[in-house]
Amino acid sequence: MKLEEYLKKQLNITEEEAQRIAEVFYAYKKEYGHKHSHHHEGDNKQDIYSMVSESKEECISNNYRLEKIHCNGCPNNCMLSNPNCGRGQMIQEEISKLQ
């Protein structure tokens, strides 16, 4: 189902209104939608902490144990010992490098 169709149905709005909302959403996604996927590049490991629920201090005190760290890449907030999405798997790999 296209986003426009979904919006029209869920919000009970006209096709034109749904199209306008979808256009704004796509513009937002283009500008801001992939920022987290680039944090792992380069040598700045500080950014990896913005992709987990726990603070840097908590990660360090738990010795980066993946079962103690939760991904914040989606609403599921999976433990990094068992991530359920591609973002979580990428974050798991980056955190594992810090161990």
PDB file of N, CA and C in Angstrom:
ATOM      1  N   MET A   1       0.854  -1.172   0.000  1.00  0.00           N
ATOM      2  CA  MET A   1       0.000   0.000   0.000  1.00  0.00           C
ATOM      3  C   MET A   1       0.900   1.235   0.000  1.00  0.00           C
ATOM      4  N   LYS A   2       0.582   2.178  -0.822  1.00  0.00           N
ATOM      5  CA  LYS A   2       1.332   3.432  -0.887  1.00  0.00           C
ATOM      6  C   LYS A   2       1.032   4.273   0.349  1.00  0.00           C
ATOM      7  N   LEU A   3       2.004   5.078   0.737  1.00  0.00           N
ATOM      8  CA  LEU A   3       1.843   5.933   1.906  1.00  0.00           C
ATOM      9  C   LEU A   3       0.615   6.833   1.765  1.00  0.00           C
ATOM     10  N   GLU A   4       0.419   7.381   0.592  1.00  0.00           N
ATOM     11  CA  GLU A   4      -0.715   8.275   0.375  1.00  0.00           C
ATOM     12  C   GLU A   4      -2.044   7.572   0.644  1.00  0.00           C
ATOM     13  N   GLU A   5      -2.158   6.341   0.184  1.00  0.00           N
ATOM     14  CA  GLU A   5      -3.383   5.565   0.411  1.00  0.00           C
ATOM     15  C   GLU A   5      -3.581   5.289   1.898  1.00  0.00           C
ATOM     16  N   TYR A   6      -2.490   4.953   2.572  1.00  0.00           N
ATOM     17  CA  TYR A   6      -2.552   4.673   4.000  1.00  0.00           C
ATOM     18  C   TYR A   6      -2.998   5.912   4.769  1.00  0.00           C
ATOM     19  N   LEU A   7      -2.388   7.053   4.460  1.00  0.00           N
ATOM     20  CA  LEU A   7      -2.753   8.298   5.137  1.00  0.00           C
ATOM     21  C   LEU A   7      -4.213   8.656   4.900  1.00  0.00           C
ATOM     22  N   LYS A   8      -4.636   8.521   3.675  1.00  0.00           N
ATOM     23  CA  LYS A   8      -6.027   8.849   3.326  1.00  0.00           C
ATOM     24  C   LYS A   8      -6.994   8.004   4.156  1.00  0.00           C
ATOM     25  N   LYS A   9      -6.687   6.720   4.247  1.00  0.00           N
ATOM     26  CA  LYS A   9      -7.565   5.795   4.973  1.00  0.00           C
ATOM     27  C   LYS A   9      -7.509   6.039   6.475  1.00  0.00           C
ATOM     28  N   GLN A  10      -6.305   6.139   7.033  1.00  0.00           N
ATOM     29  CA  GLN A  10      -6.153   6.252   8.480  1.00  0.00           C
ATOM     30  C   GLN A  10      -6.603   7.595   9.040  1.00  0.00           C
ATOM     31  N   LEU A  11      -6.381   8.646   8.268  1.00  0.00           N
ATOM     32  CA  LEU A  11      -6.721   9.986   8.752  1.00  0.00           C
ATOM     33  C   LEU A  11      -8.042  10.517   8.207  1.00  0.00           C
ATOM     34  N   ASN A  12      -8.655   9.730   7.322  1.00  0.00           N
ATOM     35  CA  ASN A  12      -9.922  10.129   6.721  1.00  0.00           C
ATOM     36  C   ASN A  12      -9.807  11.518   6.091  1.00  0.00           C
ATOM     37  N   ILE A  13      -8.809  11.653   5.197  1.00  0.00           N
ATOM     38  CA  ILE A  13      -8.542  12.927   4.530  1.00  0.00           C
ATOM     39  C   ILE A  13      -8.629  12.738   3.023  1.00  0.00           C
ATOM     40  N   THR A  14      -8.595  13.846   2.306  1.00  0.00           N
ATOM     41  CA  THR A  14      -8.675  13.782   0.853  1.00  0.00           C
ATOM     42  C   THR A  14      -7.353  13.282   0.270  1.00  0.00           C
ATOM     43  N   GLU A  15      -7.402  12.886  -0.969  1.00  0.00           N
ATOM     44  CA  GLU A  15      -6.203  12.417  -1.657  1.00  0.00           C
ATOM     45  C   GLU A  15      -5.159  13.527  -1.745  1.00  0.00           C
ATOM     46  N   GLU A  16      -5.608  14.756  -1.974  1.00  0.00           N
ATOM     47  CA  GLU A  16      -4.692  15.887  -2.059  1.00  0.00           C
ATOM     48  C   GLU A  16      -3.980  16.131  -0.722  1.00  0.00           C
ATOM     49  N   GLU A  17      -4.730  16.050   0.365  1.00  0.00           N
ATOM     50  CA  GLU A  17      -4.128  16.229   1.681  1.00  0.00           C
ATOM     51  C   GLU A  17      -3.118  15.121   1.974  1.00  0.00           C
ATOM     52  N   ALA A  18      -3.479  13.917   1.630  1.00  0.00           N
ATOM     53  CA  ALA A  18      -2.577  12.781   1.838  1.00  0.00           C
ATOM     54  C   ALA A  18      -1.303  12.956   1.020  1.00  0.00           C
ATOM     55  N   GLN A  19      -1.437  13.437  -0.193  1.00  0.00           N
ATOM     56  CA  GLN A  19      -0.273  13.668  -1.053  1.00  0.00           C
ATOM     57  C   GLN A  19       0.644  14.726  -0.455  1.00  0.00           C
ATOM     58  N   ARG A  20       0.071  15.798   0.065  1.00  0.00           N
ATOM     59  CA  ARG A  20       0.877  16.862   0.678  1.00  0.00           C
ATOM     60  C   ARG A  20       1.626  16.341   1.899  1.00  0.00           C
ATOM     61  N   ILE A  21       0.962  15.568   2.731  1.00  0.00           N
ATOM     62  CA  ILE A  21       1.611  15.007   3.915  1.00  0.00           C
ATOM     63  C   ILE A  21       2.728  14.060   3.494  1.00  0.00           C
ATOM     64  N   ALA A  22       2.472  13.223   2.507  1.00  0.00           N
ATOM     65  CA  ALA A  22       3.475  12.273   2.031  1.00  0.00           C
ATOM     66  C   ALA A  22       4.690  13.006   1.471  1.00  0.00           C
ATOM     67  N   GLU A  23       4.477  14.076   0.732  1.00  0.00           N
ATOM     68  CA  GLU A  23       5.591  14.846   0.182  1.00  0.00           C
ATOM     69  C   GLU A  23       6.467  15.427   1.283  1.00  0.00           C
ATOM     70  N   VAL A  24       5.836  15.939   2.331  1.00  0.00           N
ATOM     71  CA  VAL A  24       6.590  16.483   3.460  1.00  0.00           C
ATOM     72  C   VAL A  24       7.360  15.359   4.153  1.00  0.00           C
ATOM     73  N   PHE A  25       6.712  14.216   4.331  1.00  0.00           N
ATOM     74  CA  PHE A  25       7.379  13.078   4.955  1.00  0.00           C
ATOM     75  C   PHE A  25       8.591  12.643   4.142  1.00  0.00           C
ATOM     76  N   TYR A  26       8.443  12.521   2.835  1.00  0.00           N
ATOM     77  CA  TYR A  26       9.554  12.093   1.988  1.00  0.00           C
ATOM     78  C   TYR A  26      10.706  13.108   2.025  1.00  0.00           C
ATOM     79  N   ALA A  27      10.374  14.390   2.062  1.00  0.00           N
ATOM     80  CA  ALA A  27      11.421  15.418   2.157  1.00  0.00           C
ATOM     81  C   ALA A  27      12.158  15.298   3.495  1.00  0.00           C
ATOM     82  N   TYR A  28      11.408  15.075   4.562  1.00  0.00           N
ATOM     83  CA  TYR A  28      12.018  14.895   5.879  1.00  0.00           C
ATOM     84  C   TYR A  28      12.924  13.671   5.883  1.00  0.00           C
ATOM     85  N   LYS A  29      12.421  12.572   5.357  1.00  0.00           N
ATOM     86  CA  LYS A  29      13.190  11.329   5.333  1.00  0.00           C
ATOM     87  C   LYS A  29      14.475  11.494   4.521  1.00  0.00           C
ATOM     88  N   LYS A  30      14.381  12.211   3.415  1.00  0.00           N
ATOM     89  CA  LYS A  30      15.562  12.432   2.587  1.00  0.00           C
ATOM     90  C   LYS A  30      16.612  13.241   3.340  1.00  0.00           C
ATOM     91  N   GLU A  31      16.160  14.239   4.084  1.00  0.00           N
ATOM     92  CA  GLU A  31      17.098  15.104   4.789  1.00  0.00           C
ATOM     93  C   GLU A  31      17.627  14.496   6.086  1.00  0.00           C
ATOM     94  N   TYR A  32      16.762  13.790   6.836  1.00  0.00           N
ATOM     95  CA  TYR A  32      17.143  13.329   8.164  1.00  0.00           C
ATOM     96  C   TYR A  32      17.098  11.818   8.358  1.00  0.00           C
ATOM     97  N   GLY A  33      16.553  11.093   7.431  1.00  0.00           N
ATOM     98  CA  GLY A  33      16.238   9.681   7.628  1.00  0.00           C
ATOM     99  C   GLY A  33      17.384   8.725   7.784  1.00  0.00           C
ATOM    100  N   HIS A  34      18.581   9.047   7.345  1.00  0.00           N
ATOM    101  CA  HIS A  34      19.661   8.077   7.376  1.00  0.00           C
ATOM    102  C   HIS A  34      20.861   8.538   8.183  1.00  0.00           C
ATOM    103  N   LYS A  35      20.665   9.466   9.070  1.00  0.00           N
ATOM    104  CA  LYS A  35      21.787   9.988   9.839  1.00  0.00           C
ATOM    105  C   LYS A  35      22.457   8.922  10.695  1.00  0.00           C
ATOM    106  N   HIS A  36      21.694   8.058  11.348  1.00  0.00           N
ATOM    107  CA  HIS A  36      22.289   7.052  12.227  1.00  0.00           C
ATOM    108  C   HIS A  36      23.150   6.057  11.475  1.00  0.00           C
ATOM    109  N   SER A  37      22.824   5.749  10.249  1.00  0.00           N
ATOM    110  CA  SER A  37      23.587   4.728   9.536  1.00  0.00           C
ATOM    111  C   SER A  37      25.006   5.172   9.231  1.00  0.00           C
ATOM    112  N   HIS A  38      25.316   6.461   9.382  1.00  0.00           N
ATOM    113  CA  HIS A  38      26.652   6.943   9.077  1.00  0.00           C
ATOM    114  C   HIS A  38      27.496   7.175  10.322  1.00  0.00           C
ATOM    115  N   HIS A  39      26.905   7.045  11.497  1.00  0.00           N
ATOM    116  CA  HIS A  39      27.655   7.292  12.724  1.00  0.00           C
ATOM    117  C   HIS A  39      28.801   6.322  12.918  1.00  0.00           C
ATOM    118  N   HIS A  40      28.685   5.133  12.388  1.00  0.00           N
ATOM    119  CA  HIS A  40      29.704   4.129  12.641  1.00  0.00           C
ATOM    120  C   HIS A  40      30.941   4.307  11.790  1.00  0.00           C
ATOM    121  N   GLU A  41      30.910   5.188  10.831  1.00  0.00           N
ATOM    122  CA  GLU A  41      32.045   5.372   9.949  1.00  0.00           C
ATOM    123  C   GLU A  41      33.108   6.228  10.610  1.00  0.00           C
ATOM    124  N   GLY A  42      34.350   5.971  10.286  1.00  0.00           N
ATOM    125  CA  GLY A  42      35.438   6.778  10.804  1.00  0.00           C
ATOM    126  C   GLY A  42      35.873   6.336  12.177  1.00  0.00           C
ATOM    127  N   ASP A  43      36.690   7.167  12.801  1.00  0.00           N
ATOM    128  CA  ASP A  43      37.270   6.813  14.082  1.00  0.00           C
ATOM    129  C   ASP A  43      36.516   7.382  15.276  1.00  0.00           C
ATOM    130  N   ASN A  44      35.482   8.142  15.062  1.00  0.00           N
ATOM    131  CA  ASN A  44      34.787   8.768  16.175  1.00  0.00           C
ATOM    132  C   ASN A  44      33.781   7.794  16.776  1.00  0.00           C
ATOM    133  N   LYS A  45      34.233   7.039  17.782  1.00  0.00           N
ATOM    134  CA  LYS A  45      33.375   6.031  18.404  1.00  0.00           C
ATOM    135  C   LYS A  45      32.367   6.649  19.362  1.00  0.00           C
ATOM    136  N   GLN A  46      32.532   7.919  19.703  1.00  0.00           N
ATOM    137  CA  GLN A  46      31.580   8.588  20.591  1.00  0.00           C
ATOM    138  C   GLN A  46      30.164   8.514  20.017  1.00  0.00           C
ATOM    139  N   ASP A  47      30.009   8.583  18.714  1.00  0.00           N
ATOM    140  CA  ASP A  47      28.698   8.595  18.084  1.00  0.00           C
ATOM    141  C   ASP A  47      27.926   7.299  18.287  1.00  0.00           C
ATOM    142  N   ILE A  48      28.591   6.189  18.504  1.00  0.00           N
ATOM    143  CA  ILE A  48      27.900   4.911  18.678  1.00  0.00           C
ATOM    144  C   ILE A  48      26.993   4.969  19.911  1.00  0.00           C
ATOM    145  N   TYR A  49      27.339   5.764  20.881  1.00  0.00           N
ATOM    146  CA  TYR A  49      26.534   5.853  22.098  1.00  0.00           C
ATOM    147  C   TYR A  49      25.196   6.548  21.857  1.00  0.00           C
ATOM    148  N   SER A  50      25.087   7.305  20.794  1.00  0.00           N
ATOM    149  CA  SER A  50      23.802   7.928  20.467  1.00  0.00           C
ATOM    150  C   SER A  50      22.842   6.914  19.867  1.00  0.00           C
ATOM    151  N   MET A  51      23.346   5.727  19.555  1.00  0.00           N
ATOM    152  CA  MET A  51      22.505   4.712  18.921  1.00  0.00           C
ATOM    153  C   MET A  51      22.096   3.604  19.893  1.00  0.00           C
ATOM    154  N   VAL A  52      22.426   3.768  21.171  1.00  0.00           N
ATOM    155  CA  VAL A  52      21.998   2.809  22.184  1.00  0.00           C
ATOM    156  C   VAL A  52      21.277   3.551  23.293  1.00  0.00           C
ATOM    157  N   SER A  53      20.471   2.831  24.041  1.00  0.00           N
ATOM    158  CA  SER A  53      19.681   3.445  25.112  1.00  0.00           C
ATOM    159  C   SER A  53      20.521   3.813  26.324  1.00  0.00           C
ATOM    160  N   GLU A  54      21.584   3.056  26.583  1.00  0.00           N
ATOM    161  CA  GLU A  54      22.406   3.290  27.748  1.00  0.00           C
ATOM    162  C   GLU A  54      23.450   4.374  27.474  1.00  0.00           C
ATOM    163  N   SER A  55      23.911   4.997  28.543  1.00  0.00           N
ATOM    164  CA  SER A  55      24.942   6.029  28.411  1.00  0.00           C
ATOM    165  C   SER A  55      26.298   5.376  28.171  1.00  0.00           C
ATOM    166  N   LYS A  56      27.250   6.187  27.781  1.00  0.00           N
ATOM    167  CA  LYS A  56      28.621   5.701  27.591  1.00  0.00           C
ATOM    168  C   LYS A  56      29.139   5.091  28.892  1.00  0.00           C
ATOM    169  N   GLU A  57      28.870   5.757  30.003  1.00  0.00           N
ATOM    170  CA  GLU A  57      29.333   5.279  31.302  1.00  0.00           C
ATOM    171  C   GLU A  57      28.736   3.917  31.646  1.00  0.00           C
ATOM    172  N   GLU A  58      27.443   3.739  31.362  1.00  0.00           N
ATOM    173  CA  GLU A  58      26.805   2.444  31.617  1.00  0.00           C
ATOM    174  C   GLU A  58      27.419   1.350  30.755  1.00  0.00           C
ATOM    175  N   CYS A  59      27.673   1.659  29.496  1.00  0.00           N
ATOM    176  CA  CYS A  59      28.288   0.681  28.594  1.00  0.00           C
ATOM    177  C   CYS A  59      29.661   0.260  29.102  1.00  0.00           C
ATOM    178  N   ILE A  60      30.447   1.234  29.521  1.00  0.00           N
ATOM    179  CA  ILE A  60      31.789   0.948  30.028  1.00  0.00           C
ATOM    180  C   ILE A  60      31.711   0.131  31.320  1.00  0.00           C
ATOM    181  N   SER A  61      30.845   0.543  32.239  1.00  0.00           N
ATOM    182  CA  SER A  61      30.748  -0.171  33.521  1.00  0.00           C
ATOM    183  C   SER A  61      30.240  -1.597  33.345  1.00  0.00           C
ATOM    184  N   ASN A  62      29.473  -1.855  32.306  1.00  0.00           N
ATOM    185  CA  ASN A  62      28.992  -3.210  32.008  1.00  0.00           C
ATOM    186  C   ASN A  62      29.923  -3.958  31.062  1.00  0.00           C
ATOM    187  N   ASN A  63      31.116  -3.399  30.841  1.00  0.00           N
ATOM    188  CA  ASN A  63      32.116  -4.024  29.966  1.00  0.00           C
ATOM    189  C   ASN A  63      31.560  -4.324  28.569  1.00  0.00           C
ATOM    190  N   TYR A  64      30.669  -3.460  28.113  1.00  0.00           N
ATOM    191  CA  TYR A  64      30.075  -3.585  26.777  1.00  0.00           C
ATOM    192  C   TYR A  64      29.391  -4.941  26.563  1.00  0.00           C
ATOM    193  N   ARG A  65      28.868  -5.530  27.643  1.00  0.00           N
ATOM    194  CA  ARG A  65      28.150  -6.799  27.496  1.00  0.00           C
ATOM    195  C   ARG A  65      26.871  -6.537  26.718  1.00  0.00           C
ATOM    196  N   LEU A  66      26.728  -7.217  25.602  1.00  0.00           N
ATOM    197  CA  LEU A  66      25.623  -6.960  24.679  1.00  0.00           C
ATOM    198  C   LEU A  66      24.260  -7.225  25.288  1.00  0.00           C
ATOM    199  N   GLU A  67      24.184  -8.112  26.266  1.00  0.00           N
ATOM    200  CA  GLU A  67      22.891  -8.390  26.905  1.00  0.00           C
ATOM    201  C   GLU A  67      22.484  -7.273  27.863  1.00  0.00           C
ATOM    202  N   LYS A  68      23.378  -6.321  28.102  1.00  0.00           N
ATOM    203  CA  LYS A  68      23.087  -5.177  28.974  1.00  0.00           C
ATOM    204  C   LYS A  68      22.869  -3.878  28.194  1.00  0.00           C
ATOM    205  N   ILE A  69      22.998  -3.953  26.857  1.00  0.00           N
ATOM    206  CA  ILE A  69      22.894  -2.753  26.030  1.00  0.00           C
ATOM    207  C   ILE A  69      21.717  -2.910  25.069  1.00  0.00           C
ATOM    208  N   HIS A  70      20.913  -1.867  24.955  1.00  0.00           N
ATOM    209  CA  HIS A  70      19.720  -1.898  24.113  1.00  0.00           C
ATOM    210  C   HIS A  70      19.847  -0.930  22.938  1.00  0.00           C
ATOM    211  N   CYS A  71      19.501  -1.402  21.782  1.00  0.00           N
ATOM    212  CA  CYS A  71      19.486  -0.596  20.562  1.00  0.00           C
ATOM    213  C   CYS A  71      18.366   0.436  20.663  1.00  0.00           C
ATOM    214  N   ASN A  72      18.588   1.626  20.125  1.00  0.00           N
ATOM    215  CA  ASN A  72      17.484   2.579  20.025  1.00  0.00           C
ATOM    216  C   ASN A  72      17.229   2.952  18.564  1.00  0.00           C
ATOM    217  N   GLY A  73      17.544   2.011  17.668  1.00  0.00           N
ATOM    218  CA  GLY A  73      17.341   2.238  16.244  1.00  0.00           C
ATOM    219  C   GLY A  73      15.891   2.114  15.797  1.00  0.00           C
ATOM    220  N   CYS A  74      15.054   1.503  16.634  1.00  0.00           N
ATOM    221  CA  CYS A  74      13.622   1.384  16.332  1.00  0.00           C
ATOM    222  C   CYS A  74      12.866   1.246  17.648  1.00  0.00           C
ATOM    223  N   PRO A  75      11.557   1.243  17.636  1.00  0.00           N
ATOM    224  CA  PRO A  75      10.784   1.184  18.879  1.00  0.00           C
ATOM    225  C   PRO A  75      10.936  -0.115  19.676  1.00  0.00           C
ATOM    226  N   ASN A  76      11.489  -1.162  19.087  1.00  0.00           N
ATOM    227  CA  ASN A  76      11.603  -2.436  19.792  1.00  0.00           C
ATOM    228  C   ASN A  76      12.638  -2.422  20.909  1.00  0.00           C
ATOM    229  N   ASN A  77      13.652  -1.600  20.801  1.00  0.00           N
ATOM    230  CA  ASN A  77      14.723  -1.499  21.804  1.00  0.00           C
ATOM    231  C   ASN A  77      15.275  -2.869  22.203  1.00  0.00           C
ATOM    232  N   CYS A  78      15.632  -3.660  21.199  1.00  0.00           N
ATOM    233  CA  CYS A  78      16.159  -5.007  21.430  1.00  0.00           C
ATOM    234  C   CYS A  78      17.502  -4.954  22.154  1.00  0.00           C
ATOM    235  N   MET A  79      17.782  -6.023  22.894  1.00  0.00           N
ATOM    236  CA  MET A  79      19.118  -6.170  23.457  1.00  0.00           C
ATOM    237  C   MET A  79      20.064  -6.420  22.298  1.00  0.00           C
ATOM    238  N   LEU A  80      21.256  -5.871  22.363  1.00  0.00           N
ATOM    239  CA  LEU A  80      22.208  -6.049  21.270  1.00  0.00           C
ATOM    240  C   LEU A  80      22.762  -7.470  21.211  1.00  0.00           C
ATOM    241  N   SER A  81      22.492  -8.273  22.224  1.00  0.00           N
ATOM    242  CA  SER A  81      22.880  -9.672  22.155  1.00  0.00           C
ATOM    243  C   SER A  81      21.992 -10.437  21.173  1.00  0.00           C
ATOM    244  N   ASN A  82      20.820  -9.871  20.851  1.00  0.00           N
ATOM    245  CA  ASN A  82      19.889 -10.509  19.922  1.00  0.00           C
ATOM    246  C   ASN A  82      19.079  -9.449  19.169  1.00  0.00           C
ATOM    247  N   PRO A  83      19.738  -8.668  18.306  1.00  0.00           N
ATOM    248  CA  PRO A  83      19.008  -7.622  17.578  1.00  0.00           C
ATOM    249  C   PRO A  83      18.075  -8.220  16.535  1.00  0.00           C
ATOM    250  N   ASN A  84      16.961  -7.536  16.311  1.00  0.00           N
ATOM    251  CA  ASN A  84      15.957  -8.037  15.365  1.00  0.00           C
ATOM    252  C   ASN A  84      15.829  -7.199  14.104  1.00  0.00           C
ATOM    253  N   CYS A  85      16.792  -6.319  13.864  1.00  0.00           N
ATOM    254  CA  CYS A  85      16.740  -5.538  12.630  1.00  0.00           C
ATOM    255  C   CYS A  85      18.166  -5.253  12.156  1.00  0.00           C
ATOM    256  N   GLY A  86      18.276  -4.762  10.954  1.00  0.00           N
ATOM    257  CA  GLY A  86      19.577  -4.460  10.371  1.00  0.00           C
ATOM    258  C   GLY A  86      20.328  -3.384  11.129  1.00  0.00           C
ATOM    259  N   ARG A  87      19.606  -2.388  11.606  1.00  0.00           N
ATOM    260  CA  ARG A  87      20.261  -1.334  12.384  1.00  0.00           C
ATOM    261  C   ARG A  87      20.867  -1.913  13.652  1.00  0.00           C
ATOM    262  N   GLY A  88      20.089  -2.749  14.331  1.00  0.00           N
ATOM    263  CA  GLY A  88      20.577  -3.367  15.553  1.00  0.00           C
ATOM    264  C   GLY A  88      21.795  -4.240  15.303  1.00  0.00           C
ATOM    265  N   GLN A  89      21.793  -4.949  14.193  1.00  0.00           N
ATOM    266  CA  GLN A  89      22.944  -5.788  13.861  1.00  0.00           C
ATOM    267  C   GLN A  89      24.183  -4.934  13.599  1.00  0.00           C
ATOM    268  N   MET A  90      24.004  -3.803  12.925  1.00  0.00           N
ATOM    269  CA  MET A  90      25.124  -2.904  12.654  1.00  0.00           C
ATOM    270  C   MET A  90      25.662  -2.329  13.966  1.00  0.00           C
ATOM    271  N   ILE A  91      24.764  -1.929  14.855  1.00  0.00           N
ATOM    272  CA  ILE A  91      25.190  -1.377  16.141  1.00  0.00           C
ATOM    273  C   ILE A  91      25.881  -2.458  16.969  1.00  0.00           C
ATOM    274  N   GLN A  92      25.360  -3.681  16.922  1.00  0.00           N
ATOM    275  CA  GLN A  92      25.980  -4.807  17.622  1.00  0.00           C
ATOM    276  C   GLN A  92      27.423  -4.986  17.170  1.00  0.00           C
ATOM    277  N   GLU A  93      27.648  -4.935  15.872  1.00  0.00           N
ATOM    278  CA  GLU A  93      28.999  -5.085  15.333  1.00  0.00           C
ATOM    279  C   GLU A  93      29.931  -3.972  15.825  1.00  0.00           C
ATOM    280  N   GLU A  94      29.413  -2.739  15.839  1.00  0.00           N
ATOM    281  CA  GLU A  94      30.240  -1.609  16.284  1.00  0.00           C
ATOM    282  C   GLU A  94      30.555  -1.693  17.774  1.00  0.00           C
ATOM    283  N   ILE A  95      29.570  -2.042  18.582  1.00  0.00           N
ATOM    284  CA  ILE A  95      29.799  -2.172  20.029  1.00  0.00           C
ATOM    285  C   ILE A  95      30.782  -3.319  20.276  1.00  0.00           C
ATOM    286  N   SER A  96      30.668  -4.402  19.529  1.00  0.00           N
ATOM    287  CA  SER A  96      31.568  -5.549  19.706  1.00  0.00           C
ATOM    288  C   SER A  96      33.022  -5.153  19.462  1.00  0.00           C
ATOM    289  N   LYS A  97      33.253  -4.189  18.585  1.00  0.00           N
ATOM    290  CA  LYS A  97      34.611  -3.718  18.310  1.00  0.00           C
ATOM    291  C   LYS A  97      35.197  -2.974  19.502  1.00  0.00           C
ATOM    292  N   LEU A  98      34.345  -2.468  20.386  1.00  0.00           N
ATOM    293  CA  LEU A  98      34.808  -1.706  21.540  1.00  0.00           C
ATOM    294  C   LEU A  98      35.180  -2.611  22.708  1.00  0.00           C
ATOM    295  N   GLN A  99      34.800  -3.865  22.640  1.00  0.00           N
ATOM    296  CA  GLN A  99      35.054  -4.794  23.755  1.00  0.00           C
ATOM    297  C   GLN A  99      36.515  -5.126  23.858  1.00  0.00           C
TER     298      GLN A  99
END
